[in-house]
PDB file of C-alpha atoms in Angstrom:
ATOM      1  CA  MET A 713      -8.587 -32.570  18.172  1.00  0.00           C
ATOM      2  CA  ARG A 714      -6.881 -29.436  19.447  1.00  0.00           C
ATOM      3  CA  ILE A 715      -6.351 -28.244  23.004  1.00  0.00           C
ATOM      4  CA  TYR A 716      -4.750 -24.916  23.812  1.00  0.00           C
ATOM      5  CA  ALA A 717      -2.742 -26.022  26.837  1.00  0.00           C
ATOM      6  CA  PRO A 718      -1.906 -29.338  28.494  1.00  0.00           C
ATOM      7  CA  GLU A 719      -4.882 -30.559  30.521  1.00  0.00           C
ATOM      8  CA  SER A 720      -4.150 -33.759  32.417  1.00  0.00           C
ATOM      9  CA  ASN A 721      -7.776 -34.888  32.591  1.00  0.00           C
ATOM     10  CA  VAL A 722      -8.196 -34.404  28.844  1.00  0.00           C
ATOM     11  CA  LEU A 723      -4.931 -36.183  28.091  1.00  0.00           C
ATOM     12  CA  ARG A 724      -5.951 -39.132  30.272  1.00  0.00           C
ATOM     13  CA  ALA A 725      -9.311 -39.310  28.490  1.00  0.00           C
ATOM     14  CA  LEU A 726      -7.627 -39.292  25.068  1.00  0.00           C
ATOM     15  CA  SER A 727      -5.203 -42.069  25.978  1.00  0.00           C
ATOM     16  CA  GLY A 728      -5.741 -45.124  23.836  1.00  0.00           C
ATOM     17  CA  THR A 729      -8.444 -43.545  21.660  1.00  0.00           C
ATOM     18  CA  GLY A 730      -6.298 -43.042  18.576  1.00  0.00           C
ATOM     19  CA  ILE A 731      -7.562 -39.463  18.288  1.00  0.00           C
ATOM     20  CA  GLY A 732      -4.768 -37.323  16.845  1.00  0.00           C
ATOM     21  CA  LEU A 733      -3.950 -34.324  19.023  1.00  0.00           C
ATOM     22  CA  LEU A 734      -2.632 -30.841  18.376  1.00  0.00           C
ATOM     23  CA  MET A 735      -1.578 -29.351  21.717  1.00  0.00           C
ATOM     24  CA  ASP A 736      -0.386 -25.809  22.360  1.00  0.00           C
ATOM     25  CA  VAL A 737       2.341 -24.302  24.462  1.00  0.00           C
ATOM     26  CA  ALA A 738       0.603 -21.299  26.025  1.00  0.00           C
ATOM     27  CA  ASN A 739       1.723 -17.895  24.752  1.00  0.00           C
ATOM     28  CA  GLU A 740       2.918 -16.857  28.188  1.00  0.00           C
ATOM     29  CA  ASN A 741       5.415 -19.753  28.264  1.00  0.00           C
ATOM     30  CA  ILE A 742       7.149 -18.982  24.961  1.00  0.00           C
ATOM     31  CA  SER A 743       9.773 -16.624  26.389  1.00  0.00           C
ATOM     32  CA  ALA A 744      10.881 -19.192  28.975  1.00  0.00           C
ATOM     33  CA  PHE A 745      11.116 -21.905  26.318  1.00  0.00           C
ATOM     34  CA  ALA A 746      13.232 -19.613  24.141  1.00  0.00           C
ATOM     35  CA  SER A 747      15.680 -18.674  26.869  1.00  0.00           C
ATOM     36  CA  ALA A 748      16.114 -22.035  28.597  1.00  0.00           C
ATOM     37  CA  PRO A 749      16.222 -25.440  26.879  1.00  0.00           C
ATOM     38  CA  SER A 750      15.725 -26.985  30.312  1.00  0.00           C
ATOM     39  CA  THR A 751      12.280 -25.372  30.542  1.00  0.00           C
ATOM     40  CA  ALA A 752      11.224 -27.015  27.301  1.00  0.00           C
ATOM     41  CA  ALA A 753      12.635 -30.339  28.504  1.00  0.00           C
ATOM     42  CA  ALA A 754      10.719 -30.085  31.787  1.00  0.00           C
ATOM     43  CA  TRP A 755       7.497 -29.321  29.877  1.00  0.00           C
ATOM     44  CA  VAL A 756       7.932 -32.428  27.732  1.00  0.00           C
ATOM     45  CA  LYS A 757       8.635 -34.512  30.834  1.00  0.00           C
ATOM     46  CA  ALA A 758       5.469 -33.211  32.542  1.00  0.00           C
ATOM     47  CA  ASN A 759       3.028 -33.041  29.635  1.00  0.00           C
ATOM     48  CA  VAL A 760       4.058 -35.536  26.953  1.00  0.00           C
ATOM     49  CA  LYS A 761       6.066 -38.364  28.510  1.00  0.00           C
ATOM     50  CA  PRO A 762       3.379 -39.413  31.064  1.00  0.00           C
ATOM     51  CA  TYR A 763       0.853 -40.017  28.256  1.00  0.00           C
ATOM     52  CA  PRO A 764       2.263 -42.706  25.936  1.00  0.00           C
ATOM     53  CA  GLY A 765      -1.266 -43.637  24.885  1.00  0.00           C
ATOM     54  CA  VAL A 766      -1.988 -40.188  23.411  1.00  0.00           C
ATOM     55  CA  SER A 767      -1.518 -39.773  19.648  1.00  0.00           C
ATOM     56  CA  PHE A 768       0.277 -36.419  19.664  1.00  0.00           C
ATOM     57  CA  ARG A 769       0.504 -35.019  16.115  1.00  0.00           C
ATOM     58  CA  TYR A 770       1.771 -31.502  16.598  1.00  0.00           C
ATOM     59  CA  ILE A 771       2.721 -29.087  19.337  1.00  0.00           C
ATOM     60  CA  ALA A 772       2.043 -25.437  18.540  1.00  0.00           C
ATOM     61  CA  VAL A 773       4.383 -22.969  20.191  1.00  0.00           C
ATOM     62  CA  GLY A 774       1.863 -20.208  20.766  1.00  0.00           C
ATOM     63  CA  ASN A 775      -1.408 -19.214  19.133  1.00  0.00           C
ATOM     64  CA  GLU A 776      -1.818 -15.951  17.197  1.00  0.00           C
ATOM     65  CA  VAL A 777       1.123 -14.178  18.829  1.00  0.00           C
ATOM     66  CA  THR A 778       0.896 -10.582  17.610  1.00  0.00           C
ATOM     67  CA  ASP A 779       3.358  -8.773  19.891  1.00  0.00           C
ATOM     68  CA  VAL A 780       6.453  -8.071  17.808  1.00  0.00           C
ATOM     69  CA  ASP A 781       8.878  -8.640  20.688  1.00  0.00           C
ATOM     70  CA  ALA A 782       7.186 -11.918  21.643  1.00  0.00           C
ATOM     71  CA  GLN A 783       7.313 -13.079  18.028  1.00  0.00           C
ATOM     72  CA  LYS A 784      11.107 -12.980  18.211  1.00  0.00           C
ATOM     73  CA  ASP A 785      11.004 -15.754  20.827  1.00  0.00           C
ATOM     74  CA  ILE A 786       8.856 -18.158  18.789  1.00  0.00           C
ATOM     75  CA  LEU A 787      11.557 -19.715  16.609  1.00  0.00           C
ATOM     76  CA  PRO A 788      14.103 -20.213  19.436  1.00  0.00           C
ATOM     77  CA  ALA A 789      11.318 -21.747  21.533  1.00  0.00           C
ATOM     78  CA  MET A 790      10.336 -24.057  18.659  1.00  0.00           C
ATOM     79  CA  LYS A 791      13.937 -25.200  18.264  1.00  0.00           C
ATOM     80  CA  ASN A 792      14.371 -25.881  21.983  1.00  0.00           C
ATOM     81  CA  LEU A 793      11.095 -27.804  22.144  1.00  0.00           C
ATOM     82  CA  ASN A 794      11.971 -29.810  19.040  1.00  0.00           C
ATOM     83  CA  SER A 795      15.299 -30.777  20.621  1.00  0.00           C
ATOM     84  CA  ALA A 796      13.616 -31.657  23.907  1.00  0.00           C
ATOM     85  CA  LEU A 797      11.110 -33.920  22.167  1.00  0.00           C
ATOM     86  CA  ALA A 798      13.855 -35.656  20.204  1.00  0.00           C
ATOM     87  CA  ALA A 799      15.958 -36.169  23.331  1.00  0.00           C
ATOM     88  CA  ALA A 800      12.960 -37.746  25.091  1.00  0.00           C
ATOM     89  CA  GLY A 801      12.289 -40.102  22.190  1.00  0.00           C
ATOM     90  CA  PHE A 802       9.384 -38.193  20.639  1.00  0.00           C
ATOM     91  CA  SER A 803      10.928 -37.064  17.361  1.00  0.00           C
ATOM     92  CA  GLY A 804       7.726 -38.064  15.553  1.00  0.00           C
ATOM     93  CA  ILE A 805       5.836 -35.170  17.167  1.00  0.00           C
ATOM     94  CA  LYS A 806       6.169 -32.135  14.919  1.00  0.00           C
ATOM     95  CA  VAL A 807       6.672 -28.651  16.348  1.00  0.00           C
ATOM     96  CA  SER A 808       5.077 -25.593  14.746  1.00  0.00           C
ATOM     97  CA  THR A 809       3.277 -22.386  15.705  1.00  0.00           C
ATOM     98  CA  SER A 810      -0.316 -21.351  15.043  1.00  0.00           C
ATOM     99  CA  LEU A 811      -0.689 -18.058  13.205  1.00  0.00           C
ATOM    100  CA  ARG A 812      -3.341 -15.490  12.409  1.00  0.00           C
ATOM    101  CA  PHE A 813      -4.164 -15.362   8.732  1.00  0.00           C
ATOM    102  CA  ASP A 814      -2.899 -11.787   8.499  1.00  0.00           C
ATOM    103  CA  VAL A 815       0.711 -12.985   8.544  1.00  0.00           C
ATOM    104  CA  VAL A 816       0.012 -13.198   4.803  1.00  0.00           C
ATOM    105  CA  THR A 817      -0.672 -10.049   2.762  1.00  0.00           C
ATOM    106  CA  ASP A 818      -1.589  -9.325  -0.867  1.00  0.00           C
ATOM    107  CA  THR A 819      -3.962 -12.278  -0.690  1.00  0.00           C
ATOM    108  CA  PHE A 820      -6.011 -11.331  -3.762  1.00  0.00           C
ATOM    109  CA  PRO A 821      -5.513 -12.883  -6.134  1.00  0.00           C
ATOM    110  CA  PRO A 822      -4.265 -15.887  -4.130  1.00  0.00           C
ATOM    111  CA  SER A 823      -1.142 -16.278  -6.282  1.00  0.00           C
ATOM    112  CA  SER A 824       0.069 -12.855  -5.046  1.00  0.00           C
ATOM    113  CA  GLY A 825       0.241 -13.942  -1.405  1.00  0.00           C
ATOM    114  CA  VAL A 826       3.441 -13.059   0.475  1.00  0.00           C
ATOM    115  CA  PHE A 827       4.396 -12.949   4.126  1.00  0.00           C
ATOM    116  CA  ALA A 828       3.783  -9.486   5.574  1.00  0.00           C
ATOM    117  CA  ASP A 829       7.022  -9.704   7.578  1.00  0.00           C
ATOM    118  CA  GLY A 830       9.571 -11.897   5.857  1.00  0.00           C
ATOM    119  CA  ASP A 831      12.166 -11.316   8.576  1.00  0.00           C
ATOM    120  CA  TYR A 832       9.745 -12.958  11.030  1.00  0.00           C
ATOM    121  CA  MET A 833       8.199 -15.655   8.871  1.00  0.00           C
ATOM    122  CA  ASP A 834      10.904 -16.823   6.451  1.00  0.00           C
ATOM    123  CA  PRO A 835      13.143 -18.368   9.151  1.00  0.00           C
ATOM    124  CA  ILE A 836      10.129 -20.125  10.693  1.00  0.00           C
ATOM    125  CA  ALA A 837       9.161 -21.529   7.301  1.00  0.00           C
ATOM    126  CA  GLU A 838      12.747 -22.692   6.721  1.00  0.00           C
ATOM    127  CA  PHE A 839      12.789 -24.465  10.079  1.00  0.00           C
ATOM    128  CA  LEU A 840       9.475 -26.180   9.326  1.00  0.00           C
ATOM    129  CA  GLU A 841      10.802 -27.329   5.957  1.00  0.00           C
ATOM    130  CA  SER A 842      13.897 -28.762   7.639  1.00  0.00           C
ATOM    131  CA  THR A 843      11.849 -30.777  10.148  1.00  0.00           C
ATOM    132  CA  GLY A 844       8.923 -31.764   7.915  1.00  0.00           C
ATOM    133  CA  ALA A 845       6.433 -29.959  10.148  1.00  0.00           C
ATOM    134  CA  PRO A 846       3.437 -28.074   8.737  1.00  0.00           C
ATOM    135  CA  LEU A 847       2.607 -24.401   9.080  1.00  0.00           C
ATOM    136  CA  LEU A 848      -0.488 -23.983  11.255  1.00  0.00           C
ATOM    137  CA  VAL A 849      -2.759 -21.104  10.229  1.00  0.00           C
ATOM    138  CA  ASN A 850      -6.171 -19.983  11.513  1.00  0.00           C
ATOM    139  CA  VAL A 851      -8.368 -19.293   8.483  1.00  0.00           C
ATOM    140  CA  TYR A 852     -11.694 -17.477   8.917  1.00  0.00           C
ATOM    141  CA  PRO A 853     -13.714 -16.514   5.830  1.00  0.00           C
ATOM    142  CA  TYR A 854     -16.296 -15.168   8.296  1.00  0.00           C
ATOM    143  CA  PHE A 855     -14.089 -12.254   9.355  1.00  0.00           C
ATOM    144  CA  ALA A 856     -13.100 -11.477   5.761  1.00  0.00           C
ATOM    145  CA  TYR A 857     -16.773 -11.434   4.783  1.00  0.00           C
ATOM    146  CA  VAL A 858     -18.042  -9.170   7.580  1.00  0.00           C
ATOM    147  CA  ASP A 859     -15.170  -6.750   6.879  1.00  0.00           C
ATOM    148  CA  ASP A 860     -16.033  -6.477   3.178  1.00  0.00           C
ATOM    149  CA  THR A 861     -19.595  -7.415   2.271  1.00  0.00           C
ATOM    150  CA  THR A 862     -19.361  -5.238  -0.831  1.00  0.00           C
ATOM    151  CA  ASP A 863     -16.731  -7.318  -2.606  1.00  0.00           C
ATOM    152  CA  ILE A 864     -17.276 -10.691  -0.880  1.00  0.00           C
ATOM    153  CA  HIS A 865     -20.584 -12.493  -1.294  1.00  0.00           C
ATOM    154  CA  LEU A 866     -22.031 -14.747   1.396  1.00  0.00           C
ATOM    155  CA  ASP A 867     -22.264 -17.700  -0.981  1.00  0.00           C
ATOM    156  CA  TYR A 868     -18.528 -17.422  -1.744  1.00  0.00           C
ATOM    157  CA  ALA A 869     -17.711 -17.255   1.977  1.00  0.00           C
ATOM    158  CA  THR A 870     -19.825 -20.326   2.864  1.00  0.00           C
ATOM    159  CA  PHE A 871     -18.895 -22.751   0.050  1.00  0.00           C
ATOM    160  CA  GLN A 872     -22.189 -22.224  -1.792  1.00  0.00           C
ATOM    161  CA  PRO A 873     -22.531 -21.942  -5.593  1.00  0.00           C
ATOM    162  CA  GLY A 874     -22.865 -18.534  -7.163  1.00  0.00           C
ATOM    163  CA  THR A 875     -19.452 -16.850  -7.283  1.00  0.00           C
ATOM    164  CA  THR A 876     -16.487 -17.828  -9.436  1.00  0.00           C
ATOM    165  CA  VAL A 877     -13.133 -16.054  -9.261  1.00  0.00           C
ATOM    166  CA  THR A 878     -10.294 -16.652 -11.720  1.00  0.00           C
ATOM    167  CA  ASP A 879      -6.736 -15.977 -10.588  1.00  0.00           C
ATOM    168  CA  ASP A 880      -4.936 -14.374 -13.539  1.00  0.00           C
ATOM    169  CA  GLY A 881      -1.619 -15.112 -11.874  1.00  0.00           C
ATOM    170  CA  ASN A 882      -1.950 -18.904 -11.908  1.00  0.00           C
ATOM    171  CA  GLY A 883      -5.018 -19.525 -14.062  1.00  0.00           C
ATOM    172  CA  LEU A 884      -6.861 -21.342 -11.289  1.00  0.00           C
ATOM    173  CA  THR A 885     -10.570 -20.912 -10.647  1.00  0.00           C
ATOM    174  CA  TYR A 886     -11.990 -20.424  -7.155  1.00  0.00           C
ATOM    175  CA  THR A 887     -15.540 -21.010  -5.963  1.00  0.00           C
ATOM    176  CA  SER A 888     -14.872 -20.544  -2.225  1.00  0.00           C
ATOM    177  CA  LEU A 889     -13.106 -17.893  -0.176  1.00  0.00           C
ATOM    178  CA  PHE A 890     -11.636 -20.586   2.083  1.00  0.00           C
ATOM    179  CA  ASP A 891      -9.709 -22.134  -0.825  1.00  0.00           C
ATOM    180  CA  ALA A 892      -8.484 -18.731  -1.974  1.00  0.00           C
ATOM    181  CA  MET A 893      -7.224 -17.897   1.523  1.00  0.00           C
ATOM    182  CA  VAL A 894      -5.408 -21.223   1.929  1.00  0.00           C
ATOM    183  CA  ASP A 895      -3.802 -20.980  -1.511  1.00  0.00           C
ATOM    184  CA  SER A 896      -2.524 -17.490  -0.695  1.00  0.00           C
ATOM    185  CA  ILE A 897      -0.640 -19.106   2.211  1.00  0.00           C
ATOM    186  CA  TYR A 898       0.878 -21.636  -0.178  1.00  0.00           C
ATOM    187  CA  ALA A 899       1.886 -18.752  -2.471  1.00  0.00           C
ATOM    188  CA  ALA A 900       3.592 -17.025   0.473  1.00  0.00           C
ATOM    189  CA  LEU A 901       5.488 -20.204   1.317  1.00  0.00           C
ATOM    190  CA  GLU A 902       6.646 -20.464  -2.289  1.00  0.00           C
ATOM    191  CA  ASP A 903       7.708 -16.813  -2.245  1.00  0.00           C
ATOM    192  CA  ALA A 904       9.719 -17.531   0.915  1.00  0.00           C
ATOM    193  CA  GLY A 905      11.543 -20.354  -0.864  1.00  0.00           C
ATOM    194  CA  THR A 906       9.857 -23.108   1.149  1.00  0.00           C
ATOM    195  CA  PRO A 907       7.309 -24.682  -1.211  1.00  0.00           C
ATOM    196  CA  GLY A 908       7.570 -28.056   0.505  1.00  0.00           C
ATOM    197  CA  VAL A 909       5.932 -26.885   3.740  1.00  0.00           C
ATOM    198  CA  LYS A 910       2.399 -28.220   4.184  1.00  0.00           C
ATOM    199  CA  VAL A 911      -0.424 -26.015   5.495  1.00  0.00           C
ATOM    200  CA  VAL A 912      -2.698 -27.242   8.287  1.00  0.00           C
ATOM    201  CA  VAL A 913      -5.755 -25.128   9.074  1.00  0.00           C
ATOM    202  CA  SER A 914      -5.499 -25.001  12.853  1.00  0.00           C
ATOM    203  CA  GLU A 915      -8.790 -23.089  13.305  1.00  0.00           C
ATOM    204  CA  THR A 916     -11.771 -22.281  11.156  1.00  0.00           C
ATOM    205  CA  GLY A 917     -15.444 -21.776  11.913  1.00  0.00           C
ATOM    206  CA  TRP A 918     -18.462 -19.489  11.795  1.00  0.00           C
ATOM    207  CA  PRO A 919     -20.380 -17.996  14.742  1.00  0.00           C
ATOM    208  CA  SER A 920     -24.073 -18.779  15.182  1.00  0.00           C
ATOM    209  CA  SER A 921     -25.038 -15.558  17.004  1.00  0.00           C
ATOM    210  CA  GLY A 922     -23.826 -12.062  17.775  1.00  0.00           C
ATOM    211  CA  SER A 923     -23.777 -10.204  14.451  1.00  0.00           C
ATOM    212  CA  PHE A 924     -25.760  -9.695  11.234  1.00  0.00           C
ATOM    213  CA  ALA A 925     -23.965 -12.619   9.535  1.00  0.00           C
ATOM    214  CA  ALA A 926     -23.698 -14.812  12.625  1.00  0.00           C
ATOM    215  CA  THR A 927     -26.775 -17.024  12.403  1.00  0.00           C
ATOM    216  CA  VAL A 928     -27.412 -20.684  13.042  1.00  0.00           C
ATOM    217  CA  GLN A 929     -28.187 -21.156   9.361  1.00  0.00           C
ATOM    218  CA  ASN A 930     -24.933 -19.561   8.199  1.00  0.00           C
ATOM    219  CA  ALA A 931     -22.875 -21.406  10.808  1.00  0.00           C
ATOM    220  CA  ARG A 932     -24.402 -24.751   9.892  1.00  0.00           C
ATOM    221  CA  THR A 933     -23.989 -24.066   6.169  1.00  0.00           C
ATOM    222  CA  TYR A 934     -20.335 -23.052   6.507  1.00  0.00           C
ATOM    223  CA  ASN A 935     -19.289 -25.868   8.806  1.00  0.00           C
ATOM    224  CA  GLN A 936     -21.207 -28.609   6.999  1.00  0.00           C
ATOM    225  CA  ASN A 937     -19.837 -27.495   3.651  1.00  0.00           C
ATOM    226  CA  LEU A 938     -16.364 -27.288   5.187  1.00  0.00           C
ATOM    227  CA  ILE A 939     -16.624 -30.911   6.330  1.00  0.00           C
ATOM    228  CA  ASN A 940     -17.763 -31.976   2.884  1.00  0.00           C
ATOM    229  CA  HIS A 941     -15.079 -29.921   1.120  1.00  0.00           C
ATOM    230  CA  VAL A 942     -11.689 -30.263   2.804  1.00  0.00           C
ATOM    231  CA  GLY A 943     -11.147 -33.871   1.762  1.00  0.00           C
ATOM    232  CA  LYS A 944     -10.634 -32.607  -1.776  1.00  0.00           C
ATOM    233  CA  GLY A 945      -8.081 -29.907  -0.940  1.00  0.00           C
ATOM    234  CA  THR A 946      -7.729 -26.618  -2.836  1.00  0.00           C
ATOM    235  CA  PRO A 947      -7.255 -25.756  -6.517  1.00  0.00           C
ATOM    236  CA  LYS A 948      -3.506 -25.310  -5.925  1.00  0.00           C
ATOM    237  CA  ARG A 949      -3.023 -28.328  -3.631  1.00  0.00           C
ATOM    238  CA  THR A 950      -5.432 -31.187  -4.199  1.00  0.00           C
ATOM    239  CA  GLY A 951      -5.805 -33.981  -1.657  1.00  0.00           C
ATOM    240  CA  PRO A 952      -7.033 -33.918   1.937  1.00  0.00           C
ATOM    241  CA  LEU A 953      -6.422 -30.668   3.815  1.00  0.00           C
ATOM    242  CA  GLU A 954      -6.077 -31.254   7.554  1.00  0.00           C
ATOM    243  CA  THR A 955      -8.474 -28.828   9.218  1.00  0.00           C
ATOM    244  CA  TYR A 956      -9.510 -28.142  12.821  1.00  0.00           C
ATOM    245  CA  MET A 957     -13.006 -26.769  13.313  1.00  0.00           C
ATOM    246  CA  PHE A 958     -13.380 -24.067  15.947  1.00  0.00           C
ATOM    247  CA  ALA A 959     -14.877 -24.771  18.355  1.00  0.00           C
ATOM    248  CA  MET A 960     -16.343 -27.652  20.286  1.00  0.00           C
ATOM    249  CA  PHE A 961     -18.231 -25.441  22.755  1.00  0.00           C
ATOM    250  CA  ASN A 962     -19.747 -21.978  22.911  1.00  0.00           C
ATOM    251  CA  GLU A 963     -17.498 -20.123  25.372  1.00  0.00           C
ATOM    252  CA  ASN A 964     -20.054 -18.253  27.462  1.00  0.00           C
ATOM    253  CA  LEU A 965     -17.391 -16.642  29.672  1.00  0.00           C
ATOM    254  CA  LYS A 966     -15.145 -15.429  26.841  1.00  0.00           C
ATOM    255  CA  THR A 967     -14.503 -11.691  26.570  1.00  0.00           C
ATOM    256  CA  GLY A 968     -14.574  -9.590  23.415  1.00  0.00           C
ATOM    257  CA  ASP A 969     -17.216  -9.323  20.705  1.00  0.00           C
ATOM    258  CA  GLU A 970     -20.469 -11.192  21.265  1.00  0.00           C
ATOM    259  CA  THR A 971     -19.676 -13.492  18.338  1.00  0.00           C
ATOM    260  CA  GLU A 972     -16.622 -14.802  20.220  1.00  0.00           C
ATOM    261  CA  ARG A 973     -18.982 -16.634  22.570  1.00  0.00           C
ATOM    262  CA  HIS A 974     -20.862 -18.396  19.756  1.00  0.00           C
ATOM    263  CA  PHE A 975     -18.419 -20.390  17.623  1.00  0.00           C
ATOM    264  CA  GLY A 976     -19.260 -23.700  19.299  1.00  0.00           C
ATOM    265  CA  LEU A 977     -20.969 -26.794  17.970  1.00  0.00           C
ATOM    266  CA  PHE A 978     -22.280 -27.388  21.499  1.00  0.00           C
ATOM    267  CA  ASN A 979     -23.499 -25.212  24.334  1.00  0.00           C
ATOM    268  CA  PRO A 980     -21.779 -25.204  27.737  1.00  0.00           C
ATOM    269  CA  ASP A 981     -24.425 -27.681  29.004  1.00  0.00           C
ATOM    270  CA  LYS A 982     -23.349 -30.057  26.161  1.00  0.00           C
ATOM    271  CA  SER A 983     -26.588 -29.641  24.205  1.00  0.00           C
ATOM    272  CA  PRO A 984     -26.022 -29.103  20.449  1.00  0.00           C
ATOM    273  CA  ALA A 985     -25.965 -25.515  19.218  1.00  0.00           C
ATOM    274  CA  TYR A 986     -27.046 -27.037  15.889  1.00  0.00           C
ATOM    275  CA  THR A 987     -26.540 -30.361  14.152  1.00  0.00           C
ATOM    276  CA  LEU A 988     -23.866 -31.403  11.663  1.00  0.00           C
ATOM    277  CA  SER A 989     -23.083 -34.664   9.922  1.00  0.00           C
ATOM    278  CA  PHE A 990     -19.491 -35.870  10.007  1.00  0.00           C
TER     279      PHE A 990
END
């Protein structure tokens, strides 16, 4: 499960359940974490230490931070939080940051993937390799598909048979856009000299309303096939791929494109938007 900020009622509910948790440090707190180790220590004391029954897996320092100046604070904030967790006896909780997929460029073929800004990403990757933490990336075949319906087929974007792509760079064969996107991240990590860093898909999903491709049928097909698929991994990295499906609920008050309000498996009244089998 993932939550985007500490919520005491949620943390109390999760206590003792054994449900692994990815919890975010809100973007607006990153600068304070970077400049003052004591701020990170106080956050751990308030939001981690009181919940010994919660199975914290990772803490993400920010989600999809795109401001260039703010990005400079991410690594110092990660280091201060990592130190604060260790000092409080929580060295088993890994610290990372959750990124937009466009931190990687030259993603076709997947073996060509590199970080768009090596000065920003290479030091983060090196820190993750040193701590054994994964890189968290939000991967959305939906957005790639709606941006390029000429070259990307719906079946390829939703894990359905029909399209096969061979990567001449590594000889691997791809039958899903999701796998190709994830393997381009692995290629970027290799290019950065950090091949040992694991990728965790910290968001993926498909909207059920709001655009020509956002239908209940497409959303159900994508998410059900995702569930059935990720246990096998990708052509480049076989084995289970830890993946967080976005989102639990349709966010009826969210701003932006209409599709942004329709990524949920459930409606705000807790009725199912559609059914899936886990």
